[in-house]
Each structure stands twice: as C-alpha cells, then as structure tokens.
CSV table of N, CA, C and O and ligand atoms in Angstrom, one decimal:
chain,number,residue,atom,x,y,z
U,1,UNK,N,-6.6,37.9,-3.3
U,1,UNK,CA,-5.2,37.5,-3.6
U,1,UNK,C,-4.6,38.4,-4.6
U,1,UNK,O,-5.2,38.8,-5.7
U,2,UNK,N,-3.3,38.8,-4.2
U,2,UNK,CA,-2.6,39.9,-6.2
U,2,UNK,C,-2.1,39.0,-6.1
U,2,UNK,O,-1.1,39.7,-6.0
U,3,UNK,N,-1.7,37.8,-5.8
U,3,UNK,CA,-0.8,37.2,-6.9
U,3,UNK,C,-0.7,37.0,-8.4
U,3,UNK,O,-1.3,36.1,-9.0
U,4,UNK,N,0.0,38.0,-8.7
U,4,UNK,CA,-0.1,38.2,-10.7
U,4,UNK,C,0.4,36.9,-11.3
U,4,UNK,O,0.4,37.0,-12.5
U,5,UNK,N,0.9,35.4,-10.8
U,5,UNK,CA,1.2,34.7,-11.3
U,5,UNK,C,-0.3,33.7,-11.5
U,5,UNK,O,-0.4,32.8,-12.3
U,6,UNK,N,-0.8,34.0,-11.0
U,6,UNK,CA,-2.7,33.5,-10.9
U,6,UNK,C,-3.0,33.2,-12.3
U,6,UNK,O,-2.7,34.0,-13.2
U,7,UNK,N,-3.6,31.9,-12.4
U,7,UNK,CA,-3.8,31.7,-14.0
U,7,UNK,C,-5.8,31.5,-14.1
U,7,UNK,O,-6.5,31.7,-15.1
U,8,UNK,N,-5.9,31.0,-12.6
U,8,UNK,CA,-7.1,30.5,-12.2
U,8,UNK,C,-7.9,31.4,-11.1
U,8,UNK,O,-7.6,32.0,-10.1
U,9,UNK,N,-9.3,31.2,-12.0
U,9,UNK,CA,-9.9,32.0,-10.2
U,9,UNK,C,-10.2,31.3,-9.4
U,9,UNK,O,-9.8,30.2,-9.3
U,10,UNK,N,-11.0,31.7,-8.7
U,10,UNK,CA,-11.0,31.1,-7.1
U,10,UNK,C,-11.7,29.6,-7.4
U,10,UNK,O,-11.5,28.5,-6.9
U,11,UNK,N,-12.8,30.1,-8.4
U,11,UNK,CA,-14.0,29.4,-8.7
U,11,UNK,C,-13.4,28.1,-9.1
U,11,UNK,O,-13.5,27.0,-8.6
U,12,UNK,N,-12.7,28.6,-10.6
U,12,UNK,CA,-11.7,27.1,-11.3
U,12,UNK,C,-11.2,26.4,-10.6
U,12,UNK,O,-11.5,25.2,-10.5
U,13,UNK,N,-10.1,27.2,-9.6
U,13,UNK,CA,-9.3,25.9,-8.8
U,13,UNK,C,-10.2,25.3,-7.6
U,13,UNK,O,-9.7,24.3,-7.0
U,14,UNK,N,-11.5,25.6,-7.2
U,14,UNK,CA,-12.4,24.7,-6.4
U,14,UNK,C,-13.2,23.4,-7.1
U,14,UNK,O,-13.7,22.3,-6.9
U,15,UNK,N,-13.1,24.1,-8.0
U,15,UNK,CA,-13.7,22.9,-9.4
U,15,UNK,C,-12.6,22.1,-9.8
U,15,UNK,O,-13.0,21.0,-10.2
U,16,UNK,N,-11.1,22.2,-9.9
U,16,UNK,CA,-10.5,21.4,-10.1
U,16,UNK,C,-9.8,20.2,-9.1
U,16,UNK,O,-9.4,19.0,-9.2
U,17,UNK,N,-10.1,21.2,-7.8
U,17,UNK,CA,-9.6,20.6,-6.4
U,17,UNK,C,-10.9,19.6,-5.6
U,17,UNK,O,-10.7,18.9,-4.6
U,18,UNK,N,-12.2,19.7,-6.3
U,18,UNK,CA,-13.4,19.0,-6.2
U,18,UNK,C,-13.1,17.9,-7.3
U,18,UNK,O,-13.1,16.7,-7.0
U,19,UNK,N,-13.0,18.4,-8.3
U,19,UNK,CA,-12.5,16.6,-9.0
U,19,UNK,C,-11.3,16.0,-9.2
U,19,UNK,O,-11.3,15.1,-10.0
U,20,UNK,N,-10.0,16.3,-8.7
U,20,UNK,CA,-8.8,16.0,-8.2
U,20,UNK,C,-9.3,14.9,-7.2
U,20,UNK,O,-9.4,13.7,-7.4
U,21,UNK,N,-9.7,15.7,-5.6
U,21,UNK,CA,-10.6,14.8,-4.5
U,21,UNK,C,-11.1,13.6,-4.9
U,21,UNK,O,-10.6,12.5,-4.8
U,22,UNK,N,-12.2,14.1,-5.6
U,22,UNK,CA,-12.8,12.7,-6.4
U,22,UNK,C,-11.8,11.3,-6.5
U,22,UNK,O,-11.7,10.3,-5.8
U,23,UNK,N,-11.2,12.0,-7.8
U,23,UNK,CA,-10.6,10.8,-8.0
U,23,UNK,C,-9.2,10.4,-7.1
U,23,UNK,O,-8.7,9.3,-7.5
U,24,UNK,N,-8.5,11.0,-6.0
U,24,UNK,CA,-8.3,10.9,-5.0
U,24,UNK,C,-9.0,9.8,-4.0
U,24,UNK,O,-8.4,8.8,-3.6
U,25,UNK,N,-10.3,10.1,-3.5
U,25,UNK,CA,-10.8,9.5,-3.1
U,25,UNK,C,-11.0,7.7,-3.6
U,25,UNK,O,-10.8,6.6,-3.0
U,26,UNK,N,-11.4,8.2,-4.8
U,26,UNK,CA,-11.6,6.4,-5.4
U,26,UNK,C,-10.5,5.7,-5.8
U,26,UNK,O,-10.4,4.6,-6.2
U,27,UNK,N,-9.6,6.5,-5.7
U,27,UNK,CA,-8.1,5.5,-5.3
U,27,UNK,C,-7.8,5.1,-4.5
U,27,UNK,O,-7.4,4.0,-4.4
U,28,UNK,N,-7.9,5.8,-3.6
U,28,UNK,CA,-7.8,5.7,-1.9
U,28,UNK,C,-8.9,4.1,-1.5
U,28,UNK,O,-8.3,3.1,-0.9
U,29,UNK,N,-10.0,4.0,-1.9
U,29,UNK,CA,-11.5,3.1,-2.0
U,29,UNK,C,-10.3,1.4,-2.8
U,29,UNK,O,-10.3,0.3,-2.3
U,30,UNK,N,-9.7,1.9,-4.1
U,30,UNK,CA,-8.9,0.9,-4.5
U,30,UNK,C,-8.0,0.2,-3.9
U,30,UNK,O,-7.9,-1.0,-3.9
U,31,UNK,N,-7.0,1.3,-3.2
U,31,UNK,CA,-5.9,0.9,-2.2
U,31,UNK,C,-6.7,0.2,-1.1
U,31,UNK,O,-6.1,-0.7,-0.5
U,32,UNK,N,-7.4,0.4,-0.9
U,32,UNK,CA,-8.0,-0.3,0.6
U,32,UNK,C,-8.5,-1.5,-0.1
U,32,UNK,O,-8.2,-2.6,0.3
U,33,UNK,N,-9.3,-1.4,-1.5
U,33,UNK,CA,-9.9,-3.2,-1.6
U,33,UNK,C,-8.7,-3.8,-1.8
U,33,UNK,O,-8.9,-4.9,-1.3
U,34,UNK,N,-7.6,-3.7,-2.4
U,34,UNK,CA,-6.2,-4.0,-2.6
U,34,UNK,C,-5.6,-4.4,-1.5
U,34,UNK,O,-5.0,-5.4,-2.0
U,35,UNK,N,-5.5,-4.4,-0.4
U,35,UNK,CA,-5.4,-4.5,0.7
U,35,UNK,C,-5.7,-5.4,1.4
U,35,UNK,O,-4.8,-6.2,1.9
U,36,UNK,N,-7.1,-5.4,1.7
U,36,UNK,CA,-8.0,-6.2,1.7
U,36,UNK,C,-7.5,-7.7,0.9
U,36,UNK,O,-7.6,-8.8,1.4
U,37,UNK,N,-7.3,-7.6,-0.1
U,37,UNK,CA,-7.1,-8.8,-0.8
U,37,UNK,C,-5.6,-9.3,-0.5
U,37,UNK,O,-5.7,-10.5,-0.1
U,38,UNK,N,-4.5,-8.9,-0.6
U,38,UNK,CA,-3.6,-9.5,-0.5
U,38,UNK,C,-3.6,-9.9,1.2
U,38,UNK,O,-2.8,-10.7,1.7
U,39,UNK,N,-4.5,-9.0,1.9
U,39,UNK,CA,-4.3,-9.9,3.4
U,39,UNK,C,-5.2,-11.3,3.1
U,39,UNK,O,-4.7,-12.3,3.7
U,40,UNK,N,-6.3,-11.5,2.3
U,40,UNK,CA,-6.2,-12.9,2.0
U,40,UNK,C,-5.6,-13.5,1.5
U,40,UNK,O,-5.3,-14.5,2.1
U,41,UNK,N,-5.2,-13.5,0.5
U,41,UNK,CA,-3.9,-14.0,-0.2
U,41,UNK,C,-2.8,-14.5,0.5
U,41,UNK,O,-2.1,-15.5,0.2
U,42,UNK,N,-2.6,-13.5,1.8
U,42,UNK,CA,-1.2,-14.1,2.1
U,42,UNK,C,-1.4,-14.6,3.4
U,42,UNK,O,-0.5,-14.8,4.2
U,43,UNK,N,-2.7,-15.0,3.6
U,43,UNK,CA,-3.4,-15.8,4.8
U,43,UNK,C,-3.3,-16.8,4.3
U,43,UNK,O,-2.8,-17.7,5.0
U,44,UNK,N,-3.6,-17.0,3.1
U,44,UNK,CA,-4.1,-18.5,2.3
U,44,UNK,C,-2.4,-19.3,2.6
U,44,UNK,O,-2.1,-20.4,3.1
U,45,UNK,N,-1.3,-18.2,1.9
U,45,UNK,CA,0.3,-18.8,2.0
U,45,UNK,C,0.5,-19.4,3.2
U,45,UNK,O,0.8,-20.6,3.3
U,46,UNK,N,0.4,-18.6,4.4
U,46,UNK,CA,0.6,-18.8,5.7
U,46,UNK,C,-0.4,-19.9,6.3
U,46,UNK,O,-0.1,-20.6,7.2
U,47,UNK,N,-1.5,-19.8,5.7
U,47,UNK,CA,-2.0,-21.4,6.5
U,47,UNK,C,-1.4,-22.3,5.5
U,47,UNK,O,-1.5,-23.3,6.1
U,48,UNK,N,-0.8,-22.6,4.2
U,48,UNK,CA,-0.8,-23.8,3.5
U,48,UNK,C,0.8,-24.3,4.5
U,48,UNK,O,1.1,-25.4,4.9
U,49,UNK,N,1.5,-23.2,4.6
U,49,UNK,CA,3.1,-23.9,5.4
U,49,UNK,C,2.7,-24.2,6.4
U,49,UNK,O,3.2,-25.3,6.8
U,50,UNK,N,1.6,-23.6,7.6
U,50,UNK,CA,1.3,-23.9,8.8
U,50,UNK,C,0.9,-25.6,8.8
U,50,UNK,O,1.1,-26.4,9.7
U,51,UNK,N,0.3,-25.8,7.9
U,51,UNK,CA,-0.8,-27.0,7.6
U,51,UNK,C,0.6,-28.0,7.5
U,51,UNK,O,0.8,-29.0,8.1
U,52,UNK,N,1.3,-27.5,6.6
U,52,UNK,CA,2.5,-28.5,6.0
U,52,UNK,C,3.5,-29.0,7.7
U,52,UNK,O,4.2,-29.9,8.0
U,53,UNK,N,3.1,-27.7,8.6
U,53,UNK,CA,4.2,-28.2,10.2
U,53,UNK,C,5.2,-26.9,9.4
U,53,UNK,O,6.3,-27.5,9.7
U,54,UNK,N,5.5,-26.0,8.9
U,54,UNK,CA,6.3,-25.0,8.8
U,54,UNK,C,6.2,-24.1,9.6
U,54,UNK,O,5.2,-24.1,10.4
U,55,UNK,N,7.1,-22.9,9.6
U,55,UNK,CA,6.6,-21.5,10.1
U,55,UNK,C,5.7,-20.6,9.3
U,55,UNK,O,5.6,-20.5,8.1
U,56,UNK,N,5.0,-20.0,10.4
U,56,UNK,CA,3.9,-19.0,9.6
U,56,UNK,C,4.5,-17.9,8.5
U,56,UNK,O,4.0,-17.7,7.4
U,57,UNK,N,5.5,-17.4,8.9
U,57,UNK,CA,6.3,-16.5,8.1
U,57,UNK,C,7.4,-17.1,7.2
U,57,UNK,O,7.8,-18.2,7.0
U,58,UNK,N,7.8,-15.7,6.6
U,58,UNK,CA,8.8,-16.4,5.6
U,58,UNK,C,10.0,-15.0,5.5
U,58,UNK,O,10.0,-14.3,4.6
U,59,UNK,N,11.0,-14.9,6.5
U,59,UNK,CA,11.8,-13.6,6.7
U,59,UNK,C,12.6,-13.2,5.1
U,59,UNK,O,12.7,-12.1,4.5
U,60,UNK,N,13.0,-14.4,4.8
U,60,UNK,CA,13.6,-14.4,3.2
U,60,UNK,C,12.5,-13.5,2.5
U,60,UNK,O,12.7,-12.3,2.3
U,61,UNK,N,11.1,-14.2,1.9
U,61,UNK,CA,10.5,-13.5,1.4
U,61,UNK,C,10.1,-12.4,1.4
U,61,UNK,O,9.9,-11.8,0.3
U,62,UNK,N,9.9,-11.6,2.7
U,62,UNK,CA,10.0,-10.4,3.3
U,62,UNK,C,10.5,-9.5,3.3
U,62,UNK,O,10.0,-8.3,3.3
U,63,UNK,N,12.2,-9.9,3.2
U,63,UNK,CA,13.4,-9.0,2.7
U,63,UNK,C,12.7,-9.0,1.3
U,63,UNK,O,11.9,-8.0,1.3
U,64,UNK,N,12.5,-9.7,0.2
U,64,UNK,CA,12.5,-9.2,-1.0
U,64,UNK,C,11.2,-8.5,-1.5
U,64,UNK,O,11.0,-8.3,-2.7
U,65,UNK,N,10.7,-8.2,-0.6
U,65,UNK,CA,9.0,-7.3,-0.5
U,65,UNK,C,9.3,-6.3,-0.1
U,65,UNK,O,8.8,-5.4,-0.8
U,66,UNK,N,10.1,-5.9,1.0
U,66,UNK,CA,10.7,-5.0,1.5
U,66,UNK,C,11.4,-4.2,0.5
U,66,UNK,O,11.1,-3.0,0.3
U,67,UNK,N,12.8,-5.3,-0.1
U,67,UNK,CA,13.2,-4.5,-1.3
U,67,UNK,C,12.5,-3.8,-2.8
U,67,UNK,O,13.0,-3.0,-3.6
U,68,UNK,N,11.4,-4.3,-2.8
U,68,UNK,CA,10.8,-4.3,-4.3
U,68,UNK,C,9.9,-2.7,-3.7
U,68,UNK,O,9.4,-1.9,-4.5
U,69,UNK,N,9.8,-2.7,-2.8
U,69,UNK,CA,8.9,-1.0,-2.1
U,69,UNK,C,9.8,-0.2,-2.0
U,69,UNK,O,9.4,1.0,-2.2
U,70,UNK,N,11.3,-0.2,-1.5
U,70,UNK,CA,12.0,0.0,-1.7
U,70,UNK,C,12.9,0.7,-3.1
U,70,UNK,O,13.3,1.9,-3.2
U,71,UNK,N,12.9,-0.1,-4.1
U,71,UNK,CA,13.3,0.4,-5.2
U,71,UNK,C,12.5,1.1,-6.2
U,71,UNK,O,13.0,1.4,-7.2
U,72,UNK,N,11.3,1.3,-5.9
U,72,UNK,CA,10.2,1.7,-6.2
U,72,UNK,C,9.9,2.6,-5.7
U,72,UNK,O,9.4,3.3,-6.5
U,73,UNK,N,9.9,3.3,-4.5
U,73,UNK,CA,9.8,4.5,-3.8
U,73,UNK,C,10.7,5.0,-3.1
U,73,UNK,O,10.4,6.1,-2.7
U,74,UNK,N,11.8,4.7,-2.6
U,74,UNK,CA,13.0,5.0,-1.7
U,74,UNK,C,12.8,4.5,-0.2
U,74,UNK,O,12.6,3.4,0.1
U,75,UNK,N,13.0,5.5,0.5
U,75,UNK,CA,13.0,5.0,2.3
U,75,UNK,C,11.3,4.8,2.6
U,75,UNK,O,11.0,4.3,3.7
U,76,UNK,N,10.7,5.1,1.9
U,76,UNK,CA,9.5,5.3,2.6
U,76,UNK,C,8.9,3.9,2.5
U,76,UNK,O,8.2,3.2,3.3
U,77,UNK,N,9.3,3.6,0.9
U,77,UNK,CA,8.8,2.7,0.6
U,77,UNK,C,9.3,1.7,1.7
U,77,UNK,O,8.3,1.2,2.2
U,78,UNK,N,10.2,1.4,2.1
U,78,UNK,CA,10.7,0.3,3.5
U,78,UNK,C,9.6,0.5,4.2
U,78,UNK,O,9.2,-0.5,4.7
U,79,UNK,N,8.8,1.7,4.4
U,79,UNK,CA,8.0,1.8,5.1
U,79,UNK,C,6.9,1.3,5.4
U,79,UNK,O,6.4,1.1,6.5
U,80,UNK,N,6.4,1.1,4.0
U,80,UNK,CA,5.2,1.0,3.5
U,80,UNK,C,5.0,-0.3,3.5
U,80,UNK,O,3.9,-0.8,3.7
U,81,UNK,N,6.4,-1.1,3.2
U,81,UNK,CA,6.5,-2.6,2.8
U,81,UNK,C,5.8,-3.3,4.1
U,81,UNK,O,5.0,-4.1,4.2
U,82,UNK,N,6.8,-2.3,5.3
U,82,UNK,CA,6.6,-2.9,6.9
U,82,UNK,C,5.2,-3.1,7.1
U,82,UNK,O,4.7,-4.3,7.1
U,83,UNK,N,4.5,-1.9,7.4
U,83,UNK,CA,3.1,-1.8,7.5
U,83,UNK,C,2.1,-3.0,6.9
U,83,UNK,O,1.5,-3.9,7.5
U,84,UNK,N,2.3,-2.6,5.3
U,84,UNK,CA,1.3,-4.2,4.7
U,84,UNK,C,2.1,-5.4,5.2
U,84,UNK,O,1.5,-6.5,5.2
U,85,UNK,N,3.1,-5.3,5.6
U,85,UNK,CA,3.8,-6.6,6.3
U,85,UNK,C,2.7,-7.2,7.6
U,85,UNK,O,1.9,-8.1,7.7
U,86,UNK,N,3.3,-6.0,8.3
U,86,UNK,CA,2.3,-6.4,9.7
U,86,UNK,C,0.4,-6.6,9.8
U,86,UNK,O,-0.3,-7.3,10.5
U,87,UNK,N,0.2,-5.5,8.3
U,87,UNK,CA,-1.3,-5.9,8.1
U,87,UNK,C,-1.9,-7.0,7.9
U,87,UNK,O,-3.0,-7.3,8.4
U,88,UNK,N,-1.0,-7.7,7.0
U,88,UNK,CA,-0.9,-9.4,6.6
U,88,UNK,C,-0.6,-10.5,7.6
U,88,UNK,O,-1.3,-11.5,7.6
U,89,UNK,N,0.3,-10.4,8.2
U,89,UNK,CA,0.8,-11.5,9.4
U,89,UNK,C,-0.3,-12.1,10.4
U,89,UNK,O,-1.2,-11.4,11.1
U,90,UNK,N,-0.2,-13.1,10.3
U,90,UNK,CA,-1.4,-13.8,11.7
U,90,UNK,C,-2.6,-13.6,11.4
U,90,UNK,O,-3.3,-13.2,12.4
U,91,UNK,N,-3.4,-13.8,10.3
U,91,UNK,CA,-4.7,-14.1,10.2
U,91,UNK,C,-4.5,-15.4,9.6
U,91,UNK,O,-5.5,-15.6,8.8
U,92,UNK,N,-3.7,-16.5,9.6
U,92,UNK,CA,-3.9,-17.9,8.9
U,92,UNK,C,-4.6,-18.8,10.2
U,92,UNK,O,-4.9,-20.0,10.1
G,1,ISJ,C1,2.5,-14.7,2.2
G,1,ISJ,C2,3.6,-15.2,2.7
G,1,ISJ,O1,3.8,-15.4,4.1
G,1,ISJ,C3,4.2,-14.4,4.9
G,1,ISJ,C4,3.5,-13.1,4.5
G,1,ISJ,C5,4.1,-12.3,3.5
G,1,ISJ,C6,3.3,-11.3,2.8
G,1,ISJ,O2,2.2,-10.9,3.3
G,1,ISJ,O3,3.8,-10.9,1.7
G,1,ISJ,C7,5.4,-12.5,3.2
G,1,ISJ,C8,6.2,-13.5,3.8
G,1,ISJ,C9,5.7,-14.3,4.9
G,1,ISJ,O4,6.2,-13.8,6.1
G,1,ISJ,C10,4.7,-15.7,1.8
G,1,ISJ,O5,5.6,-16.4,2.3
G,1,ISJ,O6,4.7,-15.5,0.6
C-alpha cells in the first residue's frame, strides 16, 4: 500500500479488526438472546387477550413500536420494527 495517510500497519489494523469482530460478535450473541426474550414476552401478551376472547394482536400498539424504531433510527428503523413484529406474532 503508499497510501501516506496510513497511520497503522498491516499487522495493527488486523489486531484491531480481530477485537472490533469480537466484540461485534458478542453483540450480535446479545441481540439474538434479546430477541429471543421479547418473542416470550410478547407470547405471554397475546395469549393473556386470547384467553380473555380478544384478538391476538394489537394494530394500535404496533403503530407505536413501529414509531418508537422509527424515531430512533429513521426509515430503516420501520424496518426493523416490522421484522421483530413478524418474529413475535403467533407463538401464543
Ligand atoms: C405483545 C403484544 O401483542 C402483539 C405483539 C406485539 C409485540 O410483539 O410488540 C405488539 C402488539 C400486538 O400485535 C401487545 O399488545 O403488547
């Protein structure tokens, strides 16, 4: 490489991009037990209305899950909301 703006050698930025990964990874391990838990969590909601004779869902609540990912990350976040939406739905 000449790139003269180079601060690091090859060696450093493998060593920094090896424990970057790392802790990449065990976020990644958190987001998933994270996940994992609010799909119980929101099994538990959806069976207690089911049990009551309600609907499984709640579209109101939804929008405001939707918005709260939303104002927190921008478009993507709608995105993101959808997804754990659908991950959650129908296990009660
Ligand atoms: C968990 C609930 O039930 C459903 C699942 C939701 C969720 O996983 O966040 C949100 C709304 C409902 O469609 C709830 O009403 O809070």
């Amino acid at each position: 490489m000449s790139d003269t703006t180079a601060t690091l050698t090859a060696d450093e930025a493998a060593a920094v991009i090896a424990g970057a990964r790392a802790r990449i990874d065990a976020l990644d391990t958190q987001l998933l037990d994270l996940i994992d838990q609010r799909r119980a969590v929101s099994a538990e909601v959806q069976a207690a209305r089911i049990a009551s004779g309600g609907p499984r869902l709640s579209l109101t609540r939804e929008m405001e899950i939707l918005e709260r990912y939303r104002a927190r990350l921008g478009r993507a976040g709608t995105d993101v909301a959808m997804l754990l939406l659908e991950l959650c739905r129908g296990r009660a």
